[in-house]
């Protein structure tokens, strides 16, 4: 597994990270299988794990903490979020300093960490990133609650604004073949000294052809989520089905090679519930994108 520097944090991370979220953390996905994925990821050299207090109906963070308990975590970058949480059946949002402080304390307990290596504000607005707010976060950092601060947003205006803030060490944005406009943003972020984490690098599975015979609970759950929340991306993903028919490279590897080939990206965070998928993704480390595929992706993006 290839390491990459995470901006100016002084940290190095595996270029493929594990996203502990979605169905991986869902109560319907057995905890033993979830833990096996984490342990296999560690064996394969994954050193970056991303989660959040609001993920998987509030279950993902503590599940990750349990899976990593007793393991040597000294070389790992365990990243979590602040500003959102899960309560009474829905994701709620509170970007106040007091809520963030409480959230950080809870994340430390759930993850079994004295100090959180990396915390991303989960979807802040630009207006919320005031000097007072950032000063307050610095005080929490000074108390050792966390070491590095990031901003996670799918809004390019927010990411762009975060690039000018010296308190912000990393940004997490959606970088995948369906979002070619993120490539220049990622490059600008890296040029500003920020670590760049690519979420949803596999475009949440939207480019893959449907597998009607696949009745695994996770597959059905992902398919229903796509129908409910991501119809436009699912439709756009059809243009990239050619990625999934090659014999020299798998679809997931091609998608990851494209993301990791974007200038400035520090790591891609993949979400999976299958060991064979994890191994397939990890094998993308160090693989370049075949030039003919790079050209076809560019043509499909221009459509
Ligand atoms: N989605 C968001 O809103 C969001 C927001 C902020 C940050 N992030 C970060 O990004 C991470 C990844 O996001 P994500 O899980 O939504 O999207 P993703 O990684 O782009 O895609 C996940 C989908 O790809 C499938 N998959 C994984 N490996 C595969 C392989 N080798 N071959 C074929 N299919 C494969 C998974 O199914 P299987 O389970 O069957 O493998 C799942 O359906 C999150 O865990 C989080 O850390 C996400």
Short mmCIF file of C-alpha atoms and ligand atoms in Angstrom, two decimals:
data_model
loop_
_atom_site.label_atom_id
_atom_site.label_comp_id
_atom_site.label_asym_id
_atom_site.label_seq_id
_atom_site.Cartn_x
_atom_site.Cartn_y
_atom_site.Cartn_z
CA UNK A 1 0.00 0.00 0.00
CA UNK A 2 1.44 3.35 -0.98
CA UNK A 3 1.56 6.11 1.63
CA UNK A 4 0.95 9.75 0.76
CA UNK A 5 1.52 12.90 2.80
CA UNK A 6 -1.61 14.49 4.22
CA UNK A 7 -1.03 18.10 3.28
CA UNK A 8 1.13 19.91 5.81
CA UNK A 9 -0.07 17.90 8.80
CA UNK A 10 3.17 15.91 8.91
CA UNK A 11 1.03 12.76 8.75
CA UNK A 12 1.24 10.08 6.11
CA UNK A 13 -1.80 8.04 5.19
CA UNK A 14 -2.40 4.99 3.03
CA UNK A 15 -3.67 6.22 -0.33
CA UNK A 16 -6.68 3.92 0.07
CA UNK A 17 -8.53 4.61 3.31
CA UNK A 18 -11.50 2.78 4.82
CA UNK A 19 -14.80 4.62 5.21
CA UNK A 20 -16.53 3.26 8.31
CA UNK A 21 -20.03 4.44 7.42
CA UNK A 22 -23.23 3.52 5.57
CA UNK A 23 -24.21 -0.17 5.66
CA UNK A 24 -20.86 -1.17 7.20
CA UNK A 25 -21.99 0.41 10.47
CA UNK A 26 -25.68 -0.45 10.14
CA UNK A 27 -27.17 -2.59 12.91
CA UNK A 28 -28.36 -5.07 10.24
CA UNK A 29 -24.76 -5.71 9.15
CA UNK A 30 -23.23 -8.18 11.60
CA UNK A 31 -20.61 -6.62 13.85
CA UNK A 32 -18.29 -9.61 13.41
CA UNK A 33 -18.20 -9.09 9.62
CA UNK A 34 -17.67 -5.37 10.06
CA UNK A 35 -14.73 -6.03 12.41
CA UNK A 36 -13.26 -8.61 10.01
CA UNK A 37 -13.16 -5.92 7.31
CA UNK A 38 -11.28 -3.54 9.59
CA UNK A 39 -8.79 -6.23 10.58
CA UNK A 40 -8.21 -7.22 6.95
CA UNK A 41 -7.75 -3.56 6.04
CA UNK A 42 -5.06 -3.29 8.74
CA UNK A 43 -3.33 -6.41 7.38
CA UNK A 44 -3.38 -4.90 3.90
CA UNK A 45 -1.69 -1.73 5.10
CA UNK A 46 -4.66 0.63 5.39
CA UNK A 47 -3.73 3.32 7.93
CA UNK A 48 -6.58 5.77 7.37
CA UNK A 49 -10.08 5.18 8.76
CA UNK A 50 -12.90 7.67 8.50
CA UNK A 51 -16.12 7.70 10.48
CA UNK A 52 -18.53 10.09 12.18
CA UNK A 53 -20.99 10.30 15.07
CA UNK A 54 -23.94 10.64 12.69
CA UNK A 55 -22.97 7.76 10.39
CA UNK A 56 -24.97 4.52 10.22
CA UNK A 57 -27.74 5.71 12.54
CA UNK A 58 -25.11 6.76 15.07
CA UNK A 59 -23.57 3.27 15.26
CA UNK A 60 -20.48 3.51 13.04
CA UNK A 61 -18.12 5.35 15.37
CA UNK A 62 -18.49 3.04 18.36
CA UNK A 63 -18.35 0.00 16.06
CA UNK A 64 -15.03 1.24 14.66
CA UNK A 65 -13.77 1.86 18.20
CA UNK A 66 -14.61 -1.73 19.18
CA UNK A 67 -13.01 -3.17 16.02
CA UNK A 68 -9.76 -1.29 16.70
CA UNK A 69 -9.67 -1.95 20.45
CA UNK A 70 -6.50 -3.76 21.45
CA UNK A 71 -4.80 -3.05 18.11
CA UNK A 72 -1.69 -0.93 17.74
CA UNK A 73 -3.20 2.38 16.66
CA UNK A 74 -0.03 4.44 16.87
CA UNK A 75 0.49 4.54 13.10
CA UNK A 76 -3.18 5.02 12.24
CA UNK A 77 -5.04 8.16 11.31
CA UNK A 78 -8.54 7.71 12.70
CA UNK A 79 -10.68 10.54 11.41
CA UNK A 80 -14.12 11.47 12.65
CA UNK A 81 -16.62 14.34 12.30
CA UNK A 82 -18.20 16.98 14.48
CA UNK A 83 -21.26 19.16 14.01
CA UNK A 84 -23.77 16.36 13.36
CA UNK A 85 -25.15 13.52 15.45
CA UNK A 86 -27.96 10.99 15.26
CA UNK A 87 -30.95 11.38 17.52
CA UNK A 88 -34.50 10.06 17.56
CA UNK A 89 -34.31 8.49 14.12
CA UNK A 90 -32.61 11.30 12.24
CA UNK A 91 -29.34 13.07 11.60
CA UNK A 92 -29.25 16.36 13.47
CA UNK A 93 -26.91 19.22 13.16
CA UNK A 94 -25.40 21.53 15.76
CA UNK A 95 -22.34 23.56 14.79
CA UNK A 96 -22.14 25.41 18.12
CA UNK A 97 -18.86 25.20 20.02
CA UNK A 98 -20.51 23.62 23.04
CA UNK A 99 -22.09 20.87 20.88
CA UNK A 100 -18.78 20.28 19.13
CA UNK A 101 -16.94 20.02 22.43
CA UNK A 102 -19.47 17.47 23.71
CA UNK A 103 -19.25 15.57 20.42
CA UNK A 104 -15.43 15.44 20.57
CA UNK A 105 -15.55 14.11 24.14
CA UNK A 106 -18.00 11.43 23.08
CA UNK A 107 -15.92 10.51 20.01
CA UNK A 108 -12.84 10.12 22.19
CA UNK A 109 -14.73 7.68 24.41
CA UNK A 110 -16.29 5.78 21.51
CA UNK A 111 -13.01 5.46 19.64
CA UNK A 112 -10.93 4.84 22.77
CA UNK A 113 -8.54 7.66 21.94
CA UNK A 114 -6.96 10.23 24.25
CA UNK A 115 -6.74 12.74 21.43
CA UNK A 116 -8.54 12.51 18.08
CA UNK A 117 -5.96 12.61 15.27
CA UNK A 118 -8.25 14.30 12.74
CA UNK A 119 -11.72 15.83 13.00
CA UNK A 120 -13.73 17.22 10.09
CA UNK A 121 -16.51 19.71 10.62
CA UNK A 122 -19.42 17.90 8.98
CA UNK A 123 -21.03 20.20 6.46
CA UNK A 124 -20.52 23.65 7.99
CA UNK A 125 -21.74 26.72 6.14
CA UNK A 126 -19.22 29.41 5.29
CA UNK A 127 -21.04 31.83 7.58
CA UNK A 128 -20.43 29.47 10.51
CA UNK A 129 -16.65 29.54 10.06
CA UNK A 130 -16.27 32.85 11.91
CA UNK A 131 -13.04 33.99 13.60
CA UNK A 132 -14.68 33.46 17.03
CA UNK A 133 -15.74 29.94 16.12
CA UNK A 134 -12.30 29.06 14.78
CA UNK A 135 -10.65 30.55 17.87
CA UNK A 136 -12.92 28.41 20.04
CA UNK A 137 -11.86 25.33 18.07
CA UNK A 138 -8.22 26.28 18.61
CA UNK A 139 -8.87 26.31 22.36
CA UNK A 140 -10.30 22.77 22.12
CA UNK A 141 -7.27 21.74 20.08
CA UNK A 142 -5.01 23.35 22.69
CA UNK A 143 -6.67 21.19 25.36
CA UNK A 144 -5.67 18.12 23.35
CA UNK A 145 -9.16 17.04 22.29
CA UNK A 146 -8.03 16.74 18.67
CA UNK A 147 -4.85 17.32 16.68
CA UNK A 148 -5.85 18.22 13.13
CA UNK A 149 -8.92 20.04 11.85
CA UNK A 150 -10.69 19.48 8.55
CA UNK A 151 -13.78 20.64 6.70
CA UNK A 152 -16.04 18.10 4.99
CA UNK A 153 -18.45 19.53 2.47
CA UNK A 154 -19.89 18.78 -0.95
CA UNK A 155 -20.36 22.49 -1.50
CA UNK A 156 -17.38 23.80 -3.51
CA UNK A 157 -17.97 27.31 -2.16
CA UNK A 158 -17.44 26.08 1.41
CA UNK A 159 -14.33 24.10 0.46
CA UNK A 160 -12.97 27.10 -1.45
CA UNK A 161 -13.56 29.31 1.61
CA UNK A 162 -11.84 26.78 3.89
CA UNK A 163 -8.68 26.96 1.79
CA UNK A 164 -7.98 30.46 3.08
CA UNK A 165 -8.27 29.43 6.75
CA UNK A 166 -4.93 28.60 8.41
CA UNK A 167 -6.74 26.62 11.15
CA UNK A 168 -7.97 24.10 8.55
CA UNK A 169 -5.51 21.28 7.81
CA UNK A 170 -7.57 19.04 5.53
CA UNK A 171 -10.65 19.04 3.34
CA UNK A 172 -12.91 16.11 2.52
CA UNK A 173 -14.94 16.40 -0.66
CA UNK A 174 -16.66 14.15 -3.16
CA UNK A 175 -14.16 13.27 -5.86
CA UNK A 176 -15.19 10.68 -8.44
CA UNK A 177 -15.71 10.33 -12.20
CA UNK A 178 -19.17 11.90 -11.87
CA UNK A 179 -17.60 15.07 -10.39
CA UNK A 180 -14.79 16.06 -12.78
CA UNK A 181 -15.12 19.68 -11.63
CA UNK A 182 -13.70 18.63 -8.25
CA UNK A 183 -10.29 17.90 -9.78
CA UNK A 184 -9.22 21.53 -10.02
CA UNK A 185 -10.65 22.22 -6.55
CA UNK A 186 -8.60 19.35 -5.10
CA UNK A 187 -5.49 20.72 -6.81
CA UNK A 188 -6.13 24.21 -5.38
CA UNK A 189 -6.64 22.71 -1.92
CA UNK A 190 -3.33 20.87 -2.13
CA UNK A 191 -1.60 24.01 -3.40
CA UNK A 192 -2.97 25.78 -0.30
CA UNK A 193 -1.23 23.13 1.82
CA UNK A 194 -4.38 21.20 2.74
CA UNK A 195 -4.61 17.42 2.89
CA UNK A 196 -7.30 16.29 0.44
CA UNK A 197 -9.49 13.30 1.25
CA UNK A 198 -11.73 11.98 -1.54
CA UNK A 199 -15.05 10.66 -0.26
CA UNK A 200 -17.32 8.50 -2.44
CA UNK A 201 -14.46 7.64 -4.84
CA UNK A 202 -16.44 4.74 -6.30
CA UNK A 203 -19.31 7.15 -7.04
CA UNK A 204 -21.28 5.14 -4.45
CA UNK A 205 -21.48 2.26 -6.92
CA UNK A 206 -23.56 4.27 -9.42
CA UNK A 207 -21.39 3.39 -12.43
CA UNK A 208 -21.69 -0.36 -11.94
CA UNK A 209 -24.28 -2.31 -13.94
CA UNK A 210 -27.20 -3.65 -11.88
CA UNK A 211 -26.80 -7.17 -10.49
CA UNK A 212 -30.39 -8.48 -10.40
CA UNK A 213 -29.38 -11.82 -8.85
CA UNK A 214 -27.49 -10.15 -6.01
CA UNK A 215 -29.92 -10.24 -3.12
CA UNK A 216 -27.43 -9.56 -0.33
CA UNK A 217 -28.95 -7.29 2.27
CA UNK A 218 -26.18 -4.69 1.72
CA UNK A 219 -26.76 -4.65 -2.06
CA UNK A 220 -30.51 -4.22 -1.65
CA UNK A 221 -29.91 -1.46 0.92
CA UNK A 222 -27.50 0.39 -1.40
CA UNK A 223 -29.88 -0.02 -4.37
CA UNK A 224 -32.82 1.37 -2.38
CA UNK A 225 -30.73 4.29 -1.13
CA UNK A 226 -29.71 5.10 -4.71
CA UNK A 227 -33.36 5.03 -5.80
CA UNK A 228 -34.41 7.27 -2.91
CA UNK A 229 -31.56 9.80 -2.84
CA UNK A 230 -29.34 9.55 -5.90
CA UNK A 231 -31.43 9.02 -9.04
CA UNK A 232 -29.54 11.64 -11.04
CA UNK A 233 -26.13 10.15 -10.19
CA UNK A 234 -27.40 6.65 -10.88
CA UNK A 235 -28.53 7.83 -14.35
CA UNK A 236 -25.25 9.69 -14.99
CA UNK A 237 -23.34 6.61 -13.86
CA UNK A 238 -24.67 4.61 -16.83
CA UNK A 239 -22.24 6.48 -19.10
CA UNK A 240 -19.37 4.80 -17.25
CA UNK A 241 -20.47 1.18 -17.49
CA UNK A 242 -17.56 0.55 -19.87
CA UNK A 243 -15.29 0.67 -16.81
CA UNK A 244 -16.77 -2.58 -15.55
CA UNK A 245 -16.17 -4.91 -18.50
CA UNK A 246 -12.37 -4.98 -18.70
CA UNK A 247 -10.20 -7.98 -18.05
CA UNK A 248 -7.04 -5.99 -17.24
CA UNK A 249 -8.50 -3.82 -14.47
CA UNK A 250 -11.67 -4.02 -12.40
CA UNK A 251 -14.24 -1.25 -12.39
CA UNK A 252 -13.45 -0.26 -8.80
CA UNK A 253 -9.74 -0.16 -9.53
CA UNK A 254 -10.29 2.04 -12.59
CA UNK A 255 -12.48 4.41 -10.56
CA UNK A 256 -9.85 4.60 -7.81
CA UNK A 257 -6.97 5.01 -10.26
CA UNK A 258 -8.83 7.99 -11.74
CA UNK A 259 -9.33 9.59 -8.30
CA UNK A 260 -5.78 8.90 -7.13
CA UNK A 261 -4.49 10.29 -10.40
CA UNK A 262 -6.12 13.66 -9.69
CA UNK A 263 -3.40 16.10 -8.62
CA UNK A 264 -3.46 16.89 -4.92
CA UNK A 265 -5.60 13.97 -3.68
CA UNK A 266 -4.03 12.50 -0.54
CA UNK A 267 -6.27 9.45 -0.21
CA UNK A 268 -9.52 7.89 -1.40
CA UNK A 269 -11.94 6.65 1.25
CA UNK A 270 -13.79 3.54 0.12
CA UNK A 271 -16.87 2.09 1.73
CA UNK A 272 -17.45 -1.65 1.52
CA UNK A 273 -19.14 -4.56 3.26
CA UNK A 274 -17.26 -7.28 1.37
CA UNK A 275 -13.78 -8.66 1.94
CA UNK A 276 -13.26 -9.36 -1.77
CA UNK A 277 -14.22 -5.78 -2.59
CA UNK A 278 -11.83 -4.44 0.03
CA UNK A 279 -9.00 -6.52 -1.43
CA UNK A 280 -9.94 -5.40 -4.94
CA UNK A 281 -9.85 -1.73 -3.88
CA UNK A 282 -6.55 -2.05 -2.03
CA UNK A 283 -5.01 -3.61 -5.14
CA UNK A 284 -5.67 -0.29 -6.91
CA UNK A 285 -2.84 1.29 -4.89
CA UNK A 286 0.00 2.14 -7.20
CA UNK A 287 -1.99 1.18 -10.32
CA UNK A 288 -2.16 3.73 -13.05
CA UNK A 289 -5.20 4.18 -15.23
CA UNK A 290 -4.74 2.62 -18.69
CA UNK A 291 -4.44 5.60 -21.10
CA UNK A 292 -7.33 4.45 -23.30
CA UNK A 293 -9.61 4.33 -20.26
CA UNK A 294 -8.50 7.80 -19.18
CA UNK A 295 -9.53 9.07 -22.62
CA UNK A 296 -12.88 7.28 -22.54
CA UNK A 297 -13.62 8.67 -19.08
CA UNK A 298 -12.87 12.18 -20.30
CA UNK A 299 -15.15 11.69 -23.31
CA UNK A 300 -17.97 10.32 -21.12
CA UNK A 301 -17.58 13.27 -18.74
CA UNK A 302 -17.98 15.69 -21.61
CA UNK A 303 -21.34 14.20 -22.68
N1 LIG B 1 -21.49 9.18 1.00
C1 LIG B 1 -21.34 10.32 1.69
O1 LIG B 1 -22.28 11.12 1.83
C2 LIG B 1 -20.00 10.66 2.29
C3 LIG B 1 -19.85 11.88 2.84
C4 LIG B 1 -18.63 12.25 3.40
C5 LIG B 1 -17.62 11.34 3.43
N2 LIG B 1 -17.76 10.11 2.90
C6 LIG B 1 -16.66 9.15 3.04
O2 LIG B 1 -16.47 8.41 1.85
C7 LIG B 1 -16.55 7.02 2.19
C8 LIG B 1 -17.02 6.22 1.01
O3 LIG B 1 -18.30 6.67 0.62
P1 LIG B 1 -19.46 5.70 0.16
O4 LIG B 1 -19.35 4.38 0.85
O5 LIG B 1 -20.72 6.45 0.28
O6 LIG B 1 -19.17 5.53 -1.40
P2 LIG B 1 -18.12 4.69 -2.29
O7 LIG B 1 -16.98 4.21 -1.49
O8 LIG B 1 -17.87 5.54 -3.47
O9 LIG B 1 -18.99 3.46 -2.79
C9 LIG B 1 -19.47 2.45 -1.93
C10 LIG B 1 -20.20 1.44 -2.80
O10 LIG B 1 -19.25 0.77 -3.65
C11 LIG B 1 -19.35 -0.64 -3.48
N3 LIG B 1 -17.99 -1.20 -3.60
C12 LIG B 1 -16.93 -1.03 -2.77
N4 LIG B 1 -15.84 -1.67 -3.25
C13 LIG B 1 -16.21 -2.26 -4.41
C14 LIG B 1 -15.53 -3.08 -5.36
N5 LIG B 1 -14.25 -3.40 -5.22
N6 LIG B 1 -16.23 -3.53 -6.43
C15 LIG B 1 -17.53 -3.20 -6.60
N7 LIG B 1 -18.24 -2.44 -5.72
C16 LIG B 1 -17.58 -1.97 -4.64
C17 LIG B 1 -19.96 -0.84 -2.10
O11 LIG B 1 -20.70 -2.04 -2.05
P3 LIG B 1 -20.19 -3.32 -1.19
O12 LIG B 1 -20.49 -3.00 0.23
O13 LIG B 1 -20.99 -4.44 -1.75
O14 LIG B 1 -18.72 -3.46 -1.46
C18 LIG B 1 -20.91 0.37 -2.01
O15 LIG B 1 -22.12 0.08 -2.65
C19 LIG B 1 -17.50 6.99 3.39
O16 LIG B 1 -17.41 5.78 4.08
C20 LIG B 1 -17.00 8.17 4.15
O17 LIG B 1 -15.83 7.83 4.86
C21 LIG B 1 -18.93 9.76 2.31
#
